[in-house]
Coordinates of N, CA, C and O in Angstrom, one line a residue:
M945 N 33.8 133.2 160.4 CA 34.3 134.5 160.0 C 34.4 135.4 161.3 O 33.5 135.4 162.1
E946 N 35.5 136.1 161.4 CA 35.7 137.0 162.5 C 36.3 138.3 162.0 O 36.9 138.3 161.0
L947 N 36.1 139.3 162.8 CA 36.6 140.6 162.4 C 38.1 140.7 162.1 O 38.5 141.4 161.2
N948 N 38.8 139.9 162.9 CA 40.3 140.0 162.7 C 40.8 139.2 161.5 O 41.9 139.2 161.1
N949 N 39.8 138.5 160.9 CA 40.2 137.7 159.7 C 39.8 138.4 158.4 O 40.1 137.9 157.3
L950 N 39.0 139.5 158.5 CA 38.5 140.1 157.3 C 39.6 140.9 156.6 O 40.4 141.5 157.2
K951 N 39.6 140.8 155.3 CA 40.5 141.6 154.4 C 39.9 141.9 153.1 O 39.0 141.1 152.6
P952 N 40.3 142.9 152.4 CA 39.7 143.3 151.1 C 40.0 142.3 150.1 O 41.0 141.5 150.2
A953 N 39.2 142.3 149.0 CA 39.4 141.3 147.9 C 40.7 141.5 147.2 O 41.3 142.5 147.3
E954 N 41.2 140.4 146.6 CA 42.5 140.4 145.9 C 42.5 141.4 144.8 O 41.6 141.5 144.0
G955 N 43.5 142.3 144.8 CA 43.6 143.3 143.7 C 42.8 144.6 144.0 O 42.8 145.5 143.2
A956 N 42.0 144.6 145.1 CA 41.2 145.8 145.4 C 42.1 147.0 145.9 O 41.7 148.1 145.8
K957 N 43.2 146.6 146.6 CA 44.1 147.7 147.1 C 45.3 147.9 146.3 O 45.9 146.9 145.7
H958 N 45.7 149.1 146.1 CA 46.9 149.5 145.3 C 47.9 150.2 146.2 O 47.5 150.9 147.1
A959 N 49.1 149.9 146.0 CA 50.2 150.6 146.8 C 50.2 152.0 146.5 O 50.1 152.4 145.3
A960 N 50.4 152.9 147.5 CA 50.4 154.4 147.2 C 51.7 154.7 146.4 O 52.7 154.0 146.5
R961 N 51.6 155.7 145.6 CA 52.8 156.1 144.8 C 53.7 157.0 145.7 O 53.4 158.1 146.0
R962 N 54.8 156.4 146.0 CA 55.8 157.1 146.8 C 56.9 157.7 146.0 O 57.8 157.0 145.4
V963 N 56.8 159.0 145.8 CA 57.7 159.7 144.9 C 58.8 160.3 145.6 O 58.8 160.5 146.9
G964 N 59.9 160.5 144.9 CA 61.1 161.0 145.5 C 61.8 160.1 146.5 O 62.4 160.5 147.5
R965 N 61.7 158.8 146.2 CA 62.4 157.7 147.1 C 63.4 156.9 146.4 O 63.4 155.7 146.4
G966 N 64.3 157.6 145.6 CA 65.4 156.9 145.0 C 65.2 156.6 143.6 O 64.1 156.4 143.1
I967 N 66.3 156.4 142.9 CA 66.4 156.2 141.4 C 65.8 154.9 141.0 O 65.1 154.8 140.0
G968 N 65.9 153.9 141.9 CA 65.4 152.6 141.6 C 63.8 152.5 141.5 O 63.3 151.6 140.8
S969 N 63.1 153.4 142.1 CA 61.7 153.4 142.1 C 61.1 153.9 140.8 O 59.9 153.7 140.5
G970 N 61.9 154.6 140.1 CA 61.4 155.2 138.8 C 60.8 156.6 139.1 O 60.4 157.3 138.1
L971 N 60.7 156.9 140.3 CA 60.0 158.2 140.7 C 60.9 159.0 141.6 O 60.5 159.7 142.5
G972 N 62.2 158.8 141.5 CA 63.2 159.6 142.2 C 63.5 160.9 141.6 O 63.0 161.3 140.6
K973 N 64.4 161.6 142.2 CA 64.9 162.9 141.7 C 63.8 163.9 141.4 O 63.3 164.6 142.3
T974 N 63.3 164.0 140.2 CA 62.3 164.9 139.8 C 60.8 164.5 140.2 O 59.9 165.2 139.9
A975 N 60.7 163.2 140.7 CA 59.5 162.7 141.1 C 58.4 162.7 140.1 O 57.2 162.9 140.4
G976 N 58.7 162.4 138.8 CA 57.7 162.3 137.8 C 57.2 163.6 137.3 O 56.2 163.6 136.5
R977 N 57.9 164.7 137.6 CA 57.4 166.0 137.2 C 58.2 166.6 136.0 O 57.9 167.7 135.6
G978 N 59.2 165.9 135.6 CA 60.0 166.4 134.5 C 61.0 167.5 135.0 O 61.2 167.6 136.2
H979 N 61.5 168.3 134.1 CA 62.5 169.3 134.5 C 61.9 170.7 134.4 O 61.4 171.1 133.4
K980 N 62.1 171.5 135.4 CA 61.8 172.9 135.5 C 60.4 173.2 135.1 O 59.5 172.3 134.9
G981 N 60.1 174.4 134.9 CA 58.7 174.9 134.5 C 57.7 175.0 135.6 O 57.9 174.5 136.7
Q982 N 56.6 175.6 135.3 CA 55.6 175.9 136.3 C 55.0 174.7 136.9 O 54.7 174.6 138.0
K983 N 54.8 173.6 136.0 CA 54.2 172.4 136.5 C 55.1 171.6 137.5 O 54.6 170.7 138.2
S984 N 56.4 171.9 137.4 CA 57.3 171.1 138.3 C 57.4 171.7 139.7 O 57.8 171.1 140.6
R985 N 56.9 173.0 139.9 CA 57.1 173.7 141.2 C 55.9 173.3 142.1 O 54.8 173.1 141.6
S986 N 56.2 173.4 143.4 CA 55.1 173.1 144.3 C 54.2 174.4 144.4 O 54.7 175.5 144.4
G987 N 52.9 174.2 144.3 CA 52.0 175.4 144.4 C 52.0 176.2 143.1 O 51.2 177.1 143.0
G988 N 52.7 175.7 142.0 CA 52.7 176.4 140.8 C 51.7 175.9 139.8 O 51.9 174.8 139.2
Y989 N 50.6 176.6 139.6 CA 49.6 176.2 138.6 C 48.8 177.4 138.3 O 48.9 178.4 139.0
H990 N 47.9 177.3 137.3 CA 47.2 178.5 136.9 C 45.7 178.4 137.4 O 45.3 177.3 137.7
K991 N 45.0 179.5 137.4 CA 43.6 179.5 137.9 C 42.7 179.0 136.7 O 43.2 179.0 135.5
V992 N 41.6 178.5 137.0 CA 40.6 178.0 136.0 C 40.3 179.1 135.0 O 40.0 180.2 135.4
G993 N 40.4 178.8 133.7 CA 40.1 179.7 132.7 C 41.3 180.6 132.3 O 41.2 181.4 131.4
F994 N 42.4 180.4 132.9 CA 43.6 181.2 132.5 C 44.1 180.8 131.2 O 44.3 179.6 131.0
E995 N 44.4 181.7 130.3 CA 44.9 181.4 129.0 C 46.2 182.1 128.7 O 46.5 182.6 127.6
G996 N 47.1 182.0 129.7 CA 48.5 182.5 129.5 C 48.6 184.0 129.3 O 49.5 184.5 128.7
G997 N 47.7 184.7 129.8 CA 47.7 186.2 129.7 C 46.9 186.7 128.6 O 46.5 187.9 128.6
Q998 N 46.5 185.9 127.7 CA 45.5 186.3 126.7 C 44.2 186.6 127.4 O 43.9 186.0 128.4
M999 N 43.4 187.5 126.8 CA 42.1 187.8 127.4 C 41.2 186.6 127.4 O 40.9 186.0 126.4
P1000 N 40.9 186.1 128.6 CA 40.1 184.9 128.7 C 38.7 184.9 128.1 O 38.1 186.0 128.0
M1001 N 38.2 183.7 127.8 CA 36.9 183.6 127.1 C 35.8 184.2 127.9 O 35.0 184.9 127.3
Q1002 N 35.8 184.1 129.2 CA 34.7 184.6 130.0 C 34.7 186.1 130.0 O 33.7 186.7 130.3
R1003 N 35.8 186.8 129.6 CA 35.9 188.2 129.6 C 35.7 188.7 128.1 O 35.4 189.9 127.9
R1004 N 36.0 187.9 127.1 CA 35.9 188.3 125.7 C 34.4 188.3 125.3 O 34.0 189.1 124.5
L1005 N 33.6 187.4 125.9 CA 32.2 187.4 125.5 C 31.4 188.4 126.3 O 31.6 188.7 127.4
P1006 N 30.3 189.0 125.6 CA 29.5 190.0 126.3 C 28.6 189.3 127.4 O 28.2 188.2 127.4
K1007 N 28.3 190.1 128.4 CA 27.4 189.7 129.5 C 26.0 189.8 128.9 O 25.6 190.8 128.3
R1008 N 25.2 188.8 129.1 CA 23.9 188.8 128.4 C 22.9 187.9 129.2 O 23.3 186.8 129.6
G1009 N 21.7 188.4 129.4 CA 20.6 187.5 129.9 C 20.6 187.4 131.4 O 21.5 187.6 132.1
F1010 N 19.5 186.8 131.8 CA 19.2 186.6 133.2 C 18.0 185.6 133.3 O 17.1 185.7 132.6
K1011 N 18.1 184.6 134.2 CA 17.0 183.7 134.4 C 16.7 183.6 135.8 O 17.6 183.2 136.6
S1012 N 15.5 184.0 136.2 CA 15.1 184.0 137.6 C 15.0 182.7 138.2 O 14.5 181.7 137.6
H1013 N 15.5 182.5 139.4 CA 15.4 181.2 140.1 C 14.0 181.0 140.6 O 13.7 179.9 141.1
L1014 N 13.1 182.0 140.5 CA 11.7 181.9 141.0 C 10.8 181.4 139.9 O 9.6 181.1 140.1
L1015 N 11.3 181.2 138.6 CA 10.5 180.8 137.5 C 9.9 179.5 137.7 O 8.8 179.2 137.2
K1016 N 10.6 178.6 138.5 CA 10.0 177.2 138.7 C 8.7 177.3 139.5 O 8.0 176.3 139.6
Y1017 N 8.4 178.4 140.2 CA 7.2 178.5 141.0 C 6.1 179.2 140.3 O 5.0 179.4 140.8
N1018 N 6.3 179.8 139.1 CA 5.4 180.5 138.3 C 4.9 179.7 137.1 O 5.7 179.0 136.5
A1019 N 3.6 179.9 136.8 CA 3.1 179.2 135.6 C 2.0 180.1 134.9 O 1.5 181.0 135.5
E1020 N 1.8 179.8 133.7 CA 0.7 180.5 133.0 C -0.2 179.6 132.2 O 0.3 178.5 131.8
I1021 N -1.5 179.9 132.1 CA -2.4 179.1 131.3 C -3.1 180.0 130.4 O -3.3 181.2 130.7
N1022 N -3.6 179.5 129.3 CA -4.3 180.3 128.3 C -5.8 180.1 128.4 O -6.3 179.2 129.1
L1023 N -6.5 181.0 127.8 CA -8.0 181.0 127.8 C -8.6 179.7 127.3 O -9.6 179.2 127.9
S1024 N -8.0 179.1 126.2 CA -8.6 177.9 125.7 C -8.4 176.7 126.7 O -9.3 175.9 126.8
E1025 N -7.3 176.7 127.4 CA -7.1 175.7 128.5 C -8.2 175.8 129.6 O -8.7 174.8 130.1
L1026 N -8.5 177.1 129.9 CA -9.4 177.4 130.9 C -10.8 177.0 130.5 O -11.6 176.5 131.2
D1027 N -11.1 177.2 129.2 CA -12.4 176.8 128.5 C -12.6 175.2 128.6 O -13.6 174.7 128.9
Q1028 N -11.5 174.5 128.2 CA -11.6 173.1 128.2 C -11.7 172.4 129.5 O -12.2 171.3 129.7
L1029 N -11.3 173.2 130.6 CA -11.4 172.6 131.9 C -12.8 172.3 132.3 O -13.1 171.4 133.0
G1030 N -13.8 173.2 131.9 CA -15.2 172.9 132.1 C -15.7 173.1 133.5 O -16.7 172.5 133.9
L1031 N -15.0 174.0 134.3 CA -15.4 174.3 135.6 C -16.0 175.7 135.7 O -15.5 176.6 135.0
D1032 N -16.9 175.9 136.6 CA -17.5 177.3 136.8 C -16.5 178.1 137.7 O -16.4 179.3 137.5
E1033 N -16.0 177.4 138.7 CA -15.1 178.1 139.6 C -13.7 177.4 139.6 O -13.6 176.2 139.7
V1034 N -12.7 178.2 139.3 CA -11.3 177.7 139.1 C -10.4 178.3 140.2 O -10.4 179.6 140.3
D1035 N -9.7 177.5 140.9 CA -8.6 178.0 141.8 C -7.4 177.1 141.6 O -7.3 176.3 140.7
M1036 N -6.3 177.4 142.3 CA -5.1 176.8 142.2 C -5.2 175.2 142.3 O -4.6 174.5 141.5
L1037 N -5.9 174.8 143.3 CA -6.1 173.3 143.5 C -6.7 172.6 142.3 O -6.3 171.5 141.9
A1038 N -7.7 173.3 141.7 CA -8.4 172.7 140.6 C -7.4 172.6 139.4 O -7.5 171.5 138.6
L1039 N -6.6 173.5 139.2 CA -5.6 173.5 138.1 C -4.6 172.4 138.3 O -4.1 171.7 137.4
K1040 N -4.1 172.2 139.6 CA -3.1 171.2 139.9 C -3.8 169.8 139.7 O -3.1 168.9 139.2
E1041 N -5.0 169.6 140.1 CA -5.7 168.3 140.0 C -5.9 168.0 138.5 O -5.8 166.8 138.1
A1042 N -6.2 169.0 137.7 CA -6.4 168.8 136.3 C -5.1 168.5 135.5 O -5.0 168.1 134.4
G1043 N -3.9 168.8 136.2 CA -2.6 168.6 135.5 C -2.2 169.8 134.6 O -1.3 169.6 133.9
L1044 N -2.9 170.9 134.7 CA -2.5 172.1 133.9 C -1.3 172.8 134.4 O -0.5 173.4 133.6
V1045 N -1.1 172.7 135.7 CA 0.1 173.3 136.3 C 0.8 172.3 137.2 O 0.1 171.3 137.7
G1046 N 2.1 172.4 137.5 CA 2.8 171.4 138.3 C 2.5 171.6 139.8 O 1.9 172.6 140.2
Q1047 N 2.9 170.6 140.6 CA 2.6 170.6 142.0 C 3.4 171.7 142.8 O 2.9 172.1 143.8
M1048 N 4.6 172.1 142.3 CA 5.4 173.1 143.0 C 4.9 174.5 142.7 O 5.4 175.5 143.4
I1049 N 4.0 174.8 141.7 CA 3.6 176.1 141.3 C 2.9 176.8 142.5 O 2.1 176.3 143.2
K1050 N 3.3 178.1 142.6 CA 2.7 179.0 143.7 C 1.9 180.1 143.1 O 1.0 180.6 143.7
V1051 N 2.3 180.6 141.8 CA 1.6 181.7 141.2 C 1.2 181.3 139.8 O 2.0 180.8 139.0
V1052 N -0.1 181.6 139.5 CA -0.6 181.2 138.2 C -1.2 182.5 137.6 O -1.9 183.3 138.3
K1053 N -1.0 182.7 136.3 CA -1.5 183.9 135.6 C -2.2 183.4 134.3 O -1.6 182.5 133.6
V1054 N -3.3 183.9 134.0 CA -4.1 183.6 132.7 C -3.6 184.6 131.7 O -3.6 185.8 131.9
I1055 N -3.2 184.0 130.5 CA -2.9 184.9 129.4 C -3.9 184.9 128.3 O -4.6 183.9 128.1
K1056 N -4.0 185.9 127.5 CA -5.0 186.0 126.4 C -4.5 185.3 125.2 O -3.8 185.8 124.4
S1057 N -4.8 184.0 125.1 CA -4.4 183.2 124.0 C -5.5 182.1 123.8 O -5.8 181.4 124.7
G1058 N -6.2 182.1 122.7 CA -7.4 181.2 122.5 C -8.7 181.9 122.9 O -8.7 183.2 123.1
E1059 N -9.7 181.2 122.8 CA -11.1 181.7 123.1 C -11.7 181.2 124.4 O -11.4 180.1 124.8
L1060 N -12.6 182.0 125.0 CA -13.3 181.6 126.2 C -14.7 181.7 126.0 O -15.2 182.8 125.6
T1061 N -15.5 180.6 126.0 CA -16.9 180.7 125.6 C -17.8 180.5 126.9 O -19.1 180.6 126.7
R1062 N -17.3 180.3 128.0 CA -18.1 180.1 129.2 C -17.7 181.0 130.3 O -16.6 181.5 130.4
A1063 N -18.7 181.3 131.2 CA -18.4 182.2 132.4 C -17.6 181.4 133.4 O -18.0 180.3 133.8
V1064 N -16.5 181.9 133.8 CA -15.6 181.3 134.8 C -15.2 182.3 135.9 O -14.9 183.4 135.6
K1065 N -15.3 181.8 137.1 CA -14.9 182.6 138.2 C -13.5 182.2 138.7 O -13.4 181.0 139.1
L1066 N -12.5 183.1 138.7 CA -11.2 182.8 139.1 C -10.9 183.2 140.5 O -11.3 184.3 140.9
T1067 N -10.4 182.3 141.3 CA -10.1 182.6 142.7 C -8.6 182.4 142.9 O -8.1 181.3 142.8
G1068 N -7.9 183.4 143.4 CA -6.4 183.3 143.6 C -5.6 183.1 142.4 O -4.4 182.6 142.5
I1069 N -6.1 183.5 141.3 CA -5.3 183.4 140.0 C -5.3 184.8 139.3 O -6.3 185.4 139.2
G1070 N -4.2 185.2 138.8 CA -4.0 186.5 138.2 C -4.4 186.4 136.7 O -4.5 185.2 136.2
A1071 N -4.4 187.5 136.1 CA -4.7 187.5 134.6 C -4.1 188.8 134.0 O -4.1 189.8 134.7
T1072 N -3.7 188.7 132.7 CA -3.3 189.9 132.0 C -4.5 190.7 131.7 O -5.6 190.3 131.8
A1073 N -4.2 192.0 131.3 CA -5.3 192.9 131.1 C -6.2 192.4 129.9 O -7.5 192.4 130.1
G1074 N -5.6 191.8 128.9 CA -6.4 191.3 127.8 C -7.2 190.1 128.2 O -8.4 189.9 127.8
A1075 N -6.6 189.2 129.0 CA -7.3 188.0 129.5 C -8.5 188.4 130.4 O -9.5 187.8 130.4
K1076 N -8.2 189.4 131.2 CA -9.2 189.9 132.2 C -10.4 190.4 131.4 O -11.6 190.1 131.7
A1077 N -10.2 191.2 130.4 CA -11.3 191.7 129.5 C -12.1 190.5 128.9 O -13.3 190.6 128.8
A1078 N -11.4 189.5 128.4 CA -12.0 188.4 127.7 C -12.9 187.6 128.7 O -14.0 187.1 128.4
I1079 N -12.4 187.4 129.9 CA -13.1 186.7 131.0 C -14.4 187.4 131.3 O -15.4 186.8 131.5
E1080 N -14.2 188.7 131.5 CA -15.4 189.5 131.9 C -16.4 189.6 130.8 O -17.6 189.7 131.0
A1081 N -15.9 189.6 129.5 CA -16.8 189.6 128.4 C -17.6 188.4 128.2 O -18.8 188.3 127.8
A1082 N -17.0 187.2 128.7 CA -17.8 186.0 128.7 C -18.7 185.8 129.9 O -19.3 184.7 130.0
G1083 N -18.7 186.7 130.8 CA -19.6 186.7 131.9 C -18.9 186.2 133.2 O -19.5 185.9 134.2
G1084 N -17.6 186.0 133.2 CA -16.8 185.5 134.3 C -16.3 186.7 135.2 O -16.6 187.8 135.0
S1085 N -15.6 186.3 136.2 CA -15.0 187.3 137.2 C -13.7 186.8 137.7 O -13.4 185.7 137.7
L1086 N -13.0 187.8 138.3 CA -11.7 187.5 139.0 C -11.8 187.9 140.4 O -12.4 189.0 140.8
A1087 N -11.4 187.0 141.3 CA -11.5 187.3 142.8 C -10.1 187.2 143.4 O -9.3 186.5 143.0

């Protein structure tokens, strides 16, 4: 085998469609575009979403909602998950090792959902006002 003998597999290559090259080719005169109209002209087509002058769908519907691209870095855990963890000191690394938050998470906040029966010291983790009160009532603290 030599480089000058290499060629593509049989049927792998197709002849290019040569339009406007005479009546015998089947693609002469109008070159497969039919007669007249916007689609037959060069450069003549509509923009995406154009509905022939009718008010397009993206303008008929109301603008609504917003989703922050930073959400993938934020997480929340509840008091009952914190209780089941069984640790006296909890930080971001402990939560990631326990699988309570994902590896990409940068900000964690404790929410008041469930019960906390043990004293837990939180380091580098935020908490809502209700969750903070519940943690301090159980004898824990936030740092």
